[in-house]
Amino acid sequence: METKVFRCPARHGYAVEASPFFPGRLACAASQHYGIAGGGSLLVLDDTPTGPGLARRWEWSDGLFDVSWSEANENVLVAAGGDGSLQLWDLHRDAPLRLAKEHAREVYAVDWSQTRGHDAIVSGSWDRTAKVWDPTLGQSLSTFTGHQGVIYSTIWSPHISACFASSSGDGTLRVWDAKAGACRLAVPAHDAEVLTCDWCKYDQFSPFSGNMVASCSYDFTVRFWDWKRESALVDTVAHHSEFVCGLDFNLHVPNQVLDCSWDETVKIYTPPCLSGAGPRP
């Protein structure tokens, strides 16, 4: 499995996301001291034939734990902070466009909807709630409860409007219907806390259609799931030496996955289950 690596010393990766506009561009949210103390960094990387390189970098006074690109403006991102804030950033500005604070604890998850007719942001927090926002980060539109532990990840389905998945310290992966305000699926995904999740974006290239979800954990692994199969686990990738906290399917490169870890690396690769090798335990 070929892997490209970017290393950022003294910054521990929490989230990574591919740009919806540029095939080789990605953003990474990282923190000092494993996010326990110190500030955070928001990195924008451009993939090149020689490997990923730094294109833009911002510093924040608290840890940064997640990032998501706008689906309407190629220069705008939203980041989640340890101070309970969400921040809107523009590549051409040094300070945030907007700051929003409603969560009672650290915001560990944020995502911008990809489906037409539903332009919204979803966030997840250590206060065990998920919130849906309009894209200007005004007052939140709705709040979702149900997880029994902190929420580490919330992400919209690219196939189903107003549907998002969440992962939690309670060990479960959940799928939510934002319109109905209901949880549609709850599965015990890992033996440890579940740190993030993602939907496969390319149903025409994946043998598992829009049913593929990926997750990663304190167990140093990334796992791939088909939630419509009786035996949902189809692959496990173990190529990090520390907790794996962030992952994303590349929107422009079919079957390519990005992940980042507390081992100070960002990695780009295609897992065996999406490379034609078929599912494996």
PDB file of C-alpha atoms in Angstrom:
ATOM      1  CA  MET A   1       0.000   0.000   0.000  1.00  0.00           C
ATOM      2  CA  GLU A   2       1.691   3.225  -1.193  1.00  0.00           C
ATOM      3  CA  THR A   3       1.522   6.058   1.367  1.00  0.00           C
ATOM      4  CA  LYS A   4       2.529   9.750   1.183  1.00  0.00           C
ATOM      5  CA  VAL A   5       3.485  11.410   4.479  1.00  0.00           C
ATOM      6  CA  PHE A   6       3.602  15.018   5.807  1.00  0.00           C
ATOM      7  CA  ARG A   7       5.181  15.564   9.224  1.00  0.00           C
ATOM      8  CA  CYS A   8       4.428  18.565  11.482  1.00  0.00           C
ATOM      9  CA  PRO A   9       6.719  18.528  14.543  1.00  0.00           C
ATOM     10  CA  ALA A  10       5.156  19.349  17.933  1.00  0.00           C
ATOM     11  CA  ARG A  11       1.655  19.308  16.434  1.00  0.00           C
ATOM     12  CA  HIS A  12      -0.599  16.310  16.964  1.00  0.00           C
ATOM     13  CA  GLY A  13      -3.196  15.795  14.246  1.00  0.00           C
ATOM     14  CA  TYR A  14      -6.859  15.619  15.178  1.00  0.00           C
ATOM     15  CA  ALA A  15      -8.695  15.998  11.842  1.00  0.00           C
ATOM     16  CA  VAL A  16      -8.020  16.064   8.109  1.00  0.00           C
ATOM     17  CA  GLU A  17     -10.298  16.903   5.184  1.00  0.00           C
ATOM     18  CA  ALA A  18      -9.826  17.061   1.403  1.00  0.00           C
ATOM     19  CA  SER A  19     -10.851  20.233  -0.428  1.00  0.00           C
ATOM     20  CA  PRO A  20     -14.109  19.865  -2.401  1.00  0.00           C
ATOM     21  CA  PHE A  21     -12.636  22.126  -5.099  1.00  0.00           C
ATOM     22  CA  PHE A  22      -8.975  21.150  -5.598  1.00  0.00           C
ATOM     23  CA  PRO A  23      -7.865  17.481  -5.982  1.00  0.00           C
ATOM     24  CA  GLY A  24      -4.537  17.867  -4.161  1.00  0.00           C
ATOM     25  CA  ARG A  25      -5.533  20.266  -1.385  1.00  0.00           C
ATOM     26  CA  LEU A  26      -6.361  19.250   2.185  1.00  0.00           C
ATOM     27  CA  ALA A  27      -6.737  20.860   5.607  1.00  0.00           C
ATOM     28  CA  CYS A  28      -5.586  19.509   8.965  1.00  0.00           C
ATOM     29  CA  ALA A  29      -6.550  20.635  12.484  1.00  0.00           C
ATOM     30  CA  ALA A  30      -3.766  19.988  15.005  1.00  0.00           C
ATOM     31  CA  SER A  31      -2.922  20.786  18.619  1.00  0.00           C
ATOM     32  CA  GLN A  32       0.091  21.190  20.877  1.00  0.00           C
ATOM     33  CA  HIS A  33       0.743  18.702  23.678  1.00  0.00           C
ATOM     34  CA  TYR A  34      -1.810  16.192  22.376  1.00  0.00           C
ATOM     35  CA  GLY A  35      -4.594  18.771  22.837  1.00  0.00           C
ATOM     36  CA  ILE A  36      -4.261  18.697  26.626  1.00  0.00           C
ATOM     37  CA  ALA A  37      -2.639  22.145  26.883  1.00  0.00           C
ATOM     38  CA  GLY A  38      -1.340  24.903  24.639  1.00  0.00           C
ATOM     39  CA  GLY A  39      -2.642  26.208  21.331  1.00  0.00           C
ATOM     40  CA  GLY A  40      -3.717  24.797  18.006  1.00  0.00           C
ATOM     41  CA  SER A  41      -2.745  25.047  14.351  1.00  0.00           C
ATOM     42  CA  LEU A  42      -4.905  24.959  11.223  1.00  0.00           C
ATOM     43  CA  LEU A  43      -2.862  23.699   8.260  1.00  0.00           C
ATOM     44  CA  VAL A  44      -3.656  23.751   4.535  1.00  0.00           C
ATOM     45  CA  LEU A  45      -1.528  21.301   2.518  1.00  0.00           C
ATOM     46  CA  ASP A  46      -1.082  20.851  -1.226  1.00  0.00           C
ATOM     47  CA  ASP A  47      -0.185  17.373  -2.488  1.00  0.00           C
ATOM     48  CA  THR A  48       2.641  17.353  -5.056  1.00  0.00           C
ATOM     49  CA  PRO A  49       4.571  14.618  -6.884  1.00  0.00           C
ATOM     50  CA  THR A  50       7.210  14.830  -4.145  1.00  0.00           C
ATOM     51  CA  GLY A  51       4.653  14.722  -1.315  1.00  0.00           C
ATOM     52  CA  PRO A  52       2.364  17.074   0.654  1.00  0.00           C
ATOM     53  CA  GLY A  53       3.608  20.653   1.263  1.00  0.00           C
ATOM     54  CA  LEU A  54       2.397  23.513   3.490  1.00  0.00           C
ATOM     55  CA  ALA A  55       0.276  26.175   1.699  1.00  0.00           C
ATOM     56  CA  ARG A  56      -1.267  28.106   4.653  1.00  0.00           C
ATOM     57  CA  ARG A  57      -1.105  28.017   8.445  1.00  0.00           C
ATOM     58  CA  TRP A  58      -3.061  29.737  11.247  1.00  0.00           C
ATOM     59  CA  GLU A  59      -2.473  29.587  15.000  1.00  0.00           C
ATOM     60  CA  TRP A  60      -5.250  29.516  17.641  1.00  0.00           C
ATOM     61  CA  SER A  61      -5.037  30.132  21.394  1.00  0.00           C
ATOM     62  CA  ASP A  62      -6.627  26.765  22.240  1.00  0.00           C
ATOM     63  CA  GLY A  63      -6.448  23.331  20.657  1.00  0.00           C
ATOM     64  CA  LEU A  64      -8.101  22.784  17.270  1.00  0.00           C
ATOM     65  CA  PHE A  65      -9.829  19.426  16.902  1.00  0.00           C
ATOM     66  CA  ASP A  66     -11.706  19.422  13.576  1.00  0.00           C
ATOM     67  CA  VAL A  67     -11.980  21.262  10.258  1.00  0.00           C
ATOM     68  CA  SER A  68     -14.343  21.288   7.274  1.00  0.00           C
ATOM     69  CA  TRP A  69     -14.309  23.091   3.923  1.00  0.00           C
ATOM     70  CA  SER A  70     -17.182  25.239   2.687  1.00  0.00           C
ATOM     71  CA  GLU A  71     -19.095  23.681  -0.205  1.00  0.00           C
ATOM     72  CA  ALA A  72     -19.786  27.132  -1.703  1.00  0.00           C
ATOM     73  CA  ASN A  73     -16.456  28.984  -1.379  1.00  0.00           C
ATOM     74  CA  GLU A  74     -13.123  27.314  -2.104  1.00  0.00           C
ATOM     75  CA  ASN A  75     -11.295  29.637   0.305  1.00  0.00           C
ATOM     76  CA  VAL A  76     -13.477  29.181   3.406  1.00  0.00           C
ATOM     77  CA  LEU A  77     -13.147  26.616   6.208  1.00  0.00           C
ATOM     78  CA  VAL A  78     -14.793  26.063   9.587  1.00  0.00           C
ATOM     79  CA  ALA A  79     -12.755  24.810  12.549  1.00  0.00           C
ATOM     80  CA  ALA A  80     -13.695  23.401  15.975  1.00  0.00           C
ATOM     81  CA  GLY A  81     -11.884  24.576  19.097  1.00  0.00           C
ATOM     82  CA  GLY A  82     -11.116  23.412  22.609  1.00  0.00           C
ATOM     83  CA  ASP A  83     -12.497  26.715  23.924  1.00  0.00           C
ATOM     84  CA  GLY A  84     -15.998  25.639  22.840  1.00  0.00           C
ATOM     85  CA  SER A  85     -15.907  27.743  19.677  1.00  0.00           C
ATOM     86  CA  LEU A  86     -16.489  27.296  15.970  1.00  0.00           C
ATOM     87  CA  GLN A  87     -14.465  29.604  13.702  1.00  0.00           C
ATOM     88  CA  LEU A  88     -14.928  30.529  10.038  1.00  0.00           C
ATOM     89  CA  TRP A  89     -11.584  31.056   8.253  1.00  0.00           C
ATOM     90  CA  ASP A  90     -10.699  32.484   4.824  1.00  0.00           C
ATOM     91  CA  LEU A  91      -7.419  31.639   3.067  1.00  0.00           C
ATOM     92  CA  HIS A  92      -6.895  35.341   2.289  1.00  0.00           C
ATOM     93  CA  ARG A  93      -7.415  36.593   5.867  1.00  0.00           C
ATOM     94  CA  ASP A  94      -5.319  36.283   9.011  1.00  0.00           C
ATOM     95  CA  ALA A  95      -8.238  36.393  11.503  1.00  0.00           C
ATOM     96  CA  PRO A  96     -11.503  34.412  11.567  1.00  0.00           C
ATOM     97  CA  LEU A  97     -14.494  35.713   9.608  1.00  0.00           C
ATOM     98  CA  ARG A  98     -16.814  34.711  12.452  1.00  0.00           C
ATOM     99  CA  LEU A  99     -16.708  33.094  15.895  1.00  0.00           C
ATOM    100  CA  ALA A 100     -19.630  31.143  17.429  1.00  0.00           C
ATOM    101  CA  LYS A 101     -19.936  29.727  20.963  1.00  0.00           C
ATOM    102  CA  GLU A 102     -22.911  27.633  22.156  1.00  0.00           C
ATOM    103  CA  HIS A 103     -21.446  24.296  23.237  1.00  0.00           C
ATOM    104  CA  ALA A 104     -20.761  23.957  26.959  1.00  0.00           C
ATOM    105  CA  ARG A 105     -17.468  22.097  26.464  1.00  0.00           C
ATOM    106  CA  GLU A 106     -14.798  21.444  23.813  1.00  0.00           C
ATOM    107  CA  VAL A 107     -16.064  21.236  20.216  1.00  0.00           C
ATOM    108  CA  TYR A 108     -14.427  18.148  18.740  1.00  0.00           C
ATOM    109  CA  ALA A 109     -16.364  17.820  15.480  1.00  0.00           C
ATOM    110  CA  VAL A 110     -17.610  20.006  12.638  1.00  0.00           C
ATOM    111  CA  ASP A 111     -18.781  19.269   9.088  1.00  0.00           C
ATOM    112  CA  TRP A 112     -20.270  21.191   6.153  1.00  0.00           C
ATOM    113  CA  SER A 113     -23.141  19.477   4.284  1.00  0.00           C
ATOM    114  CA  GLN A 114     -22.373  18.293   0.745  1.00  0.00           C
ATOM    115  CA  THR A 115     -25.889  17.579  -0.515  1.00  0.00           C
ATOM    116  CA  ARG A 116     -27.798  20.013  -2.730  1.00  0.00           C
ATOM    117  CA  GLY A 117     -30.612  21.925  -1.095  1.00  0.00           C
ATOM    118  CA  HIS A 118     -29.232  21.428   2.409  1.00  0.00           C
ATOM    119  CA  ASP A 119     -26.471  23.942   3.132  1.00  0.00           C
ATOM    120  CA  ALA A 120     -25.754  23.435   6.822  1.00  0.00           C
ATOM    121  CA  ILE A 121     -22.996  22.812   9.362  1.00  0.00           C
ATOM    122  CA  VAL A 122     -23.111  20.116  12.051  1.00  0.00           C
ATOM    123  CA  SER A 123     -20.943  20.159  15.191  1.00  0.00           C
ATOM    124  CA  GLY A 124     -20.318  17.689  18.013  1.00  0.00           C
ATOM    125  CA  SER A 125     -18.994  18.379  21.496  1.00  0.00           C
ATOM    126  CA  TRP A 126     -17.745  16.901  24.730  1.00  0.00           C
ATOM    127  CA  ASP A 127     -21.046  18.142  26.177  1.00  0.00           C
ATOM    128  CA  ARG A 128     -22.511  15.013  24.436  1.00  0.00           C
ATOM    129  CA  THR A 129     -24.640  17.050  22.011  1.00  0.00           C
ATOM    130  CA  ALA A 130     -24.590  17.589  18.264  1.00  0.00           C
ATOM    131  CA  LYS A 131     -25.839  20.890  16.823  1.00  0.00           C
ATOM    132  CA  VAL A 132     -26.934  21.886  13.315  1.00  0.00           C
ATOM    133  CA  TRP A 133     -26.114  25.442  12.168  1.00  0.00           C
ATOM    134  CA  ASP A 134     -26.760  27.658   9.166  1.00  0.00           C
ATOM    135  CA  PRO A 135     -23.595  28.260   7.075  1.00  0.00           C
ATOM    136  CA  THR A 136     -23.040  31.754   8.535  1.00  0.00           C
ATOM    137  CA  LEU A 137     -22.651  30.278  12.055  1.00  0.00           C
ATOM    138  CA  GLY A 138     -25.540  32.267  13.474  1.00  0.00           C
ATOM    139  CA  GLN A 139     -27.635  30.729  16.245  1.00  0.00           C
ATOM    140  CA  SER A 140     -27.818  26.906  16.047  1.00  0.00           C
ATOM    141  CA  LEU A 141     -30.939  25.484  14.349  1.00  0.00           C
ATOM    142  CA  SER A 142     -31.310  22.247  16.365  1.00  0.00           C
ATOM    143  CA  THR A 143     -29.621  20.130  19.052  1.00  0.00           C
ATOM    144  CA  PHE A 144     -29.341  16.291  19.147  1.00  0.00           C
ATOM    145  CA  THR A 145     -28.868  14.156  22.251  1.00  0.00           C
ATOM    146  CA  GLY A 146     -28.491  10.407  22.776  1.00  0.00           C
ATOM    147  CA  HIS A 147     -24.798   9.590  23.091  1.00  0.00           C
ATOM    148  CA  GLN A 148     -23.769   8.494  26.578  1.00  0.00           C
ATOM    149  CA  GLY A 149     -20.202   9.739  26.128  1.00  0.00           C
ATOM    150  CA  VAL A 150     -18.429  12.709  24.575  1.00  0.00           C
ATOM    151  CA  ILE A 151     -18.960  13.181  20.829  1.00  0.00           C
ATOM    152  CA  TYR A 152     -15.754  13.049  18.821  1.00  0.00           C
ATOM    153  CA  SER A 153     -17.082  13.178  15.245  1.00  0.00           C
ATOM    154  CA  THR A 154     -20.136  14.353  13.298  1.00  0.00           C
ATOM    155  CA  ILE A 155     -20.299  14.144   9.512  1.00  0.00           C
ATOM    156  CA  TRP A 156     -23.033  14.589   6.901  1.00  0.00           C
ATOM    157  CA  SER A 157     -23.874  11.827   4.436  1.00  0.00           C
ATOM    158  CA  PRO A 158     -22.944  12.852   0.875  1.00  0.00           C
ATOM    159  CA  HIS A 159     -25.769  10.666  -0.460  1.00  0.00           C
ATOM    160  CA  ILE A 160     -28.729  11.295   1.870  1.00  0.00           C
ATOM    161  CA  SER A 161     -29.927  14.848   2.518  1.00  0.00           C
ATOM    162  CA  ALA A 162     -30.042  15.926   6.181  1.00  0.00           C
ATOM    163  CA  CYS A 163     -28.463  12.675   7.399  1.00  0.00           C
ATOM    164  CA  PHE A 164     -25.288  12.638   9.497  1.00  0.00           C
ATOM    165  CA  ALA A 165     -23.182  10.079  11.357  1.00  0.00           C
ATOM    166  CA  SER A 166     -21.561  10.544  14.753  1.00  0.00           C
ATOM    167  CA  SER A 167     -18.987   8.672  16.822  1.00  0.00           C
ATOM    168  CA  SER A 168     -18.522   8.847  20.576  1.00  0.00           C
ATOM    169  CA  GLY A 169     -16.570   7.928  23.666  1.00  0.00           C
ATOM    170  CA  ASP A 170     -19.422   5.532  24.438  1.00  0.00           C
ATOM    171  CA  GLY A 171     -17.974   3.224  21.744  1.00  0.00           C
ATOM    172  CA  THR A 172     -20.876   3.646  19.309  1.00  0.00           C
ATOM    173  CA  LEU A 173     -21.312   4.870  15.751  1.00  0.00           C
ATOM    174  CA  ARG A 174     -24.722   6.491  15.153  1.00  0.00           C
ATOM    175  CA  VAL A 175     -26.612   7.629  12.054  1.00  0.00           C
ATOM    176  CA  TRP A 176     -29.077  10.527  12.502  1.00  0.00           C
ATOM    177  CA  ASP A 177     -32.014  11.947  10.532  1.00  0.00           C
ATOM    178  CA  ALA A 178     -31.737  15.712  11.033  1.00  0.00           C
ATOM    179  CA  LYS A 179     -35.186  16.418   9.581  1.00  0.00           C
ATOM    180  CA  ALA A 180     -36.943  13.955  11.898  1.00  0.00           C
ATOM    181  CA  GLY A 181     -34.629  14.667  14.813  1.00  0.00           C
ATOM    182  CA  ALA A 182     -34.115  10.923  15.332  1.00  0.00           C
ATOM    183  CA  CYS A 183     -31.306   8.377  15.560  1.00  0.00           C
ATOM    184  CA  ARG A 184     -31.715   5.756  12.785  1.00  0.00           C
ATOM    185  CA  LEU A 185     -28.787   3.453  13.618  1.00  0.00           C
ATOM    186  CA  ALA A 186     -26.545   2.792  16.641  1.00  0.00           C
ATOM    187  CA  VAL A 187     -23.774   0.170  16.474  1.00  0.00           C
ATOM    188  CA  PRO A 188     -20.892  -0.762  18.845  1.00  0.00           C
ATOM    189  CA  ALA A 189     -18.074   0.085  16.412  1.00  0.00           C
ATOM    190  CA  HIS A 190     -14.853  -0.347  18.455  1.00  0.00           C
ATOM    191  CA  ASP A 191     -13.776  -1.862  21.752  1.00  0.00           C
ATOM    192  CA  ALA A 192     -12.322   1.543  22.659  1.00  0.00           C
ATOM    193  CA  GLU A 193     -13.625   5.097  22.229  1.00  0.00           C
ATOM    194  CA  VAL A 194     -14.562   5.861  18.597  1.00  0.00           C
ATOM    195  CA  LEU A 195     -12.689   9.019  17.603  1.00  0.00           C
ATOM    196  CA  THR A 196     -14.011   9.735  14.114  1.00  0.00           C
ATOM    197  CA  CYS A 197     -16.082   8.425  11.214  1.00  0.00           C
ATOM    198  CA  ASP A 198     -16.657   9.210   7.530  1.00  0.00           C
ATOM    199  CA  TRP A 199     -18.879   8.203   4.612  1.00  0.00           C
ATOM    200  CA  CYS A 200     -17.518   6.855   1.322  1.00  0.00           C
ATOM    201  CA  LYS A 201     -18.292   9.493  -1.304  1.00  0.00           C
ATOM    202  CA  TYR A 202     -17.930   7.498  -4.543  1.00  0.00           C
ATOM    203  CA  ASP A 203     -20.738   4.972  -4.923  1.00  0.00           C
ATOM    204  CA  GLN A 204     -19.923   4.463  -8.613  1.00  0.00           C
ATOM    205  CA  PHE A 205     -16.398   3.265  -7.793  1.00  0.00           C
ATOM    206  CA  SER A 206     -16.880   1.488  -4.466  1.00  0.00           C
ATOM    207  CA  PRO A 207     -18.291  -2.068  -4.546  1.00  0.00           C
ATOM    208  CA  PHE A 208     -20.227  -1.115  -1.401  1.00  0.00           C
ATOM    209  CA  SER A 209     -22.138   1.837  -2.925  1.00  0.00           C
ATOM    210  CA  GLY A 210     -23.022   4.617  -0.509  1.00  0.00           C
ATOM    211  CA  ASN A 211     -22.940   2.256   2.440  1.00  0.00           C
ATOM    212  CA  MET A 212     -19.217   2.500   3.220  1.00  0.00           C
ATOM    213  CA  VAL A 213     -18.274   4.258   6.459  1.00  0.00           C
ATOM    214  CA  ALA A 214     -14.756   4.509   7.908  1.00  0.00           C
ATOM    215  CA  SER A 215     -13.738   4.997  11.539  1.00  0.00           C
ATOM    216  CA  CYS A 216     -10.525   5.313  13.539  1.00  0.00           C
ATOM    217  CA  SER A 217      -9.625   4.882  17.174  1.00  0.00           C
ATOM    218  CA  TYR A 218      -7.251   4.878  20.135  1.00  0.00           C
ATOM    219  CA  ASP A 219      -6.356   1.353  18.999  1.00  0.00           C
ATOM    220  CA  PHE A 220      -4.095   2.953  16.283  1.00  0.00           C
ATOM    221  CA  THR A 221      -6.293   1.568  13.457  1.00  0.00           C
ATOM    222  CA  VAL A 222      -8.566   2.792  10.686  1.00  0.00           C
ATOM    223  CA  ARG A 223     -11.523   0.493   9.984  1.00  0.00           C
ATOM    224  CA  PHE A 224     -13.903   0.330   7.034  1.00  0.00           C
ATOM    225  CA  TRP A 225     -17.550  -0.668   7.442  1.00  0.00           C
ATOM    226  CA  ASP A 226     -20.470  -1.546   5.151  1.00  0.00           C
ATOM    227  CA  TRP A 227     -23.455  -0.768   7.376  1.00  0.00           C
ATOM    228  CA  LYS A 228     -25.856  -2.783   5.175  1.00  0.00           C
ATOM    229  CA  ARG A 229     -23.875  -6.044   5.517  1.00  0.00           C
ATOM    230  CA  GLU A 230     -24.642  -8.442   8.340  1.00  0.00           C
ATOM    231  CA  SER A 231     -20.906  -8.539   9.065  1.00  0.00           C
ATOM    232  CA  ALA A 232     -20.216  -4.814   8.745  1.00  0.00           C
ATOM    233  CA  LEU A 233     -16.388  -4.729   9.151  1.00  0.00           C
ATOM    234  CA  VAL A 234     -14.643  -5.087   5.761  1.00  0.00           C
ATOM    235  CA  ASP A 235     -11.081  -3.824   6.377  1.00  0.00           C
ATOM    236  CA  THR A 236      -8.589  -2.718   9.064  1.00  0.00           C
ATOM    237  CA  VAL A 237      -5.514  -0.552   8.338  1.00  0.00           C
ATOM    238  CA  ALA A 238      -2.833  -0.331  11.058  1.00  0.00           C
ATOM    239  CA  HIS A 239      -0.020   1.980   9.886  1.00  0.00           C
ATOM    240  CA  HIS A 240       0.284   4.530  12.727  1.00  0.00           C
ATOM    241  CA  SER A 241       2.297   4.374  15.954  1.00  0.00           C
ATOM    242  CA  GLU A 242      -0.111   6.578  17.954  1.00  0.00           C
ATOM    243  CA  PHE A 243      -3.845   7.312  18.257  1.00  0.00           C
ATOM    244  CA  VAL A 244      -5.488   7.906  14.847  1.00  0.00           C
ATOM    245  CA  CYS A 245      -7.778  10.907  15.281  1.00  0.00           C
ATOM    246  CA  GLY A 246      -8.673  12.163  11.785  1.00  0.00           C
ATOM    247  CA  LEU A 247      -9.671  10.682   8.437  1.00  0.00           C
ATOM    248  CA  ASP A 248     -11.403  11.627   5.189  1.00  0.00           C
ATOM    249  CA  PHE A 249     -12.245  10.099   1.808  1.00  0.00           C
ATOM    250  CA  ASN A 250     -10.844  12.336  -0.963  1.00  0.00           C
ATOM    251  CA  LEU A 251     -13.709  13.876  -2.931  1.00  0.00           C
ATOM    252  CA  HIS A 252     -11.722  14.042  -6.185  1.00  0.00           C
ATOM    253  CA  VAL A 253      -9.567  10.900  -6.094  1.00  0.00           C
ATOM    254  CA  PRO A 254     -11.785   7.787  -5.981  1.00  0.00           C
ATOM    255  CA  ASN A 255     -11.027   5.443  -3.080  1.00  0.00           C
ATOM    256  CA  GLN A 256      -8.188   7.617  -1.731  1.00  0.00           C
ATOM    257  CA  VAL A 257      -8.206   8.079   2.059  1.00  0.00           C
ATOM    258  CA  LEU A 258      -6.471  10.734   4.169  1.00  0.00           C
ATOM    259  CA  ASP A 259      -5.748  10.282   7.870  1.00  0.00           C
ATOM    260  CA  CYS A 260      -3.762  11.972  10.641  1.00  0.00           C
ATOM    261  CA  SER A 261      -2.436  10.812  13.980  1.00  0.00           C
ATOM    262  CA  TRP A 262      -0.859  11.862  17.246  1.00  0.00           C
ATOM    263  CA  ASP A 263       2.390  10.497  15.767  1.00  0.00           C
ATOM    264  CA  GLU A 264       2.667  13.957  14.042  1.00  0.00           C
ATOM    265  CA  THR A 265       1.908  12.617  10.535  1.00  0.00           C
ATOM    266  CA  VAL A 266      -0.719  13.035   7.828  1.00  0.00           C
ATOM    267  CA  LYS A 267      -0.998  10.019   5.458  1.00  0.00           C
ATOM    268  CA  ILE A 268      -2.557   9.588   2.003  1.00  0.00           C
ATOM    269  CA  TYR A 269      -3.399   6.077   0.704  1.00  0.00           C
ATOM    270  CA  THR A 270      -5.969   3.641  -0.749  1.00  0.00           C
ATOM    271  CA  PRO A 271      -6.993   0.783   1.597  1.00  0.00           C
ATOM    272  CA  PRO A 272      -6.977  -2.789   0.237  1.00  0.00           C
ATOM    273  CA  CYS A 273     -10.788  -3.082   0.414  1.00  0.00           C
ATOM    274  CA  LEU A 274     -11.114  -0.164  -2.053  1.00  0.00           C
ATOM    275  CA  SER A 275      -8.202  -1.111  -4.316  1.00  0.00           C
ATOM    276  CA  GLY A 276      -9.876  -4.161  -5.848  1.00  0.00           C
ATOM    277  CA  ALA A 277      -8.582  -6.617  -3.268  1.00  0.00           C
ATOM    278  CA  GLY A 278     -12.083  -7.044  -1.820  1.00  0.00           C
ATOM    279  CA  PRO A 279     -13.217  -7.085   1.813  1.00  0.00           C
ATOM    280  CA  ARG A 280     -11.037  -8.574   4.526  1.00  0.00           C
ATOM    281  CA  PRO A 281     -11.525  -8.989   8.287  1.00  0.00           C
TER     282      PRO A 281
END
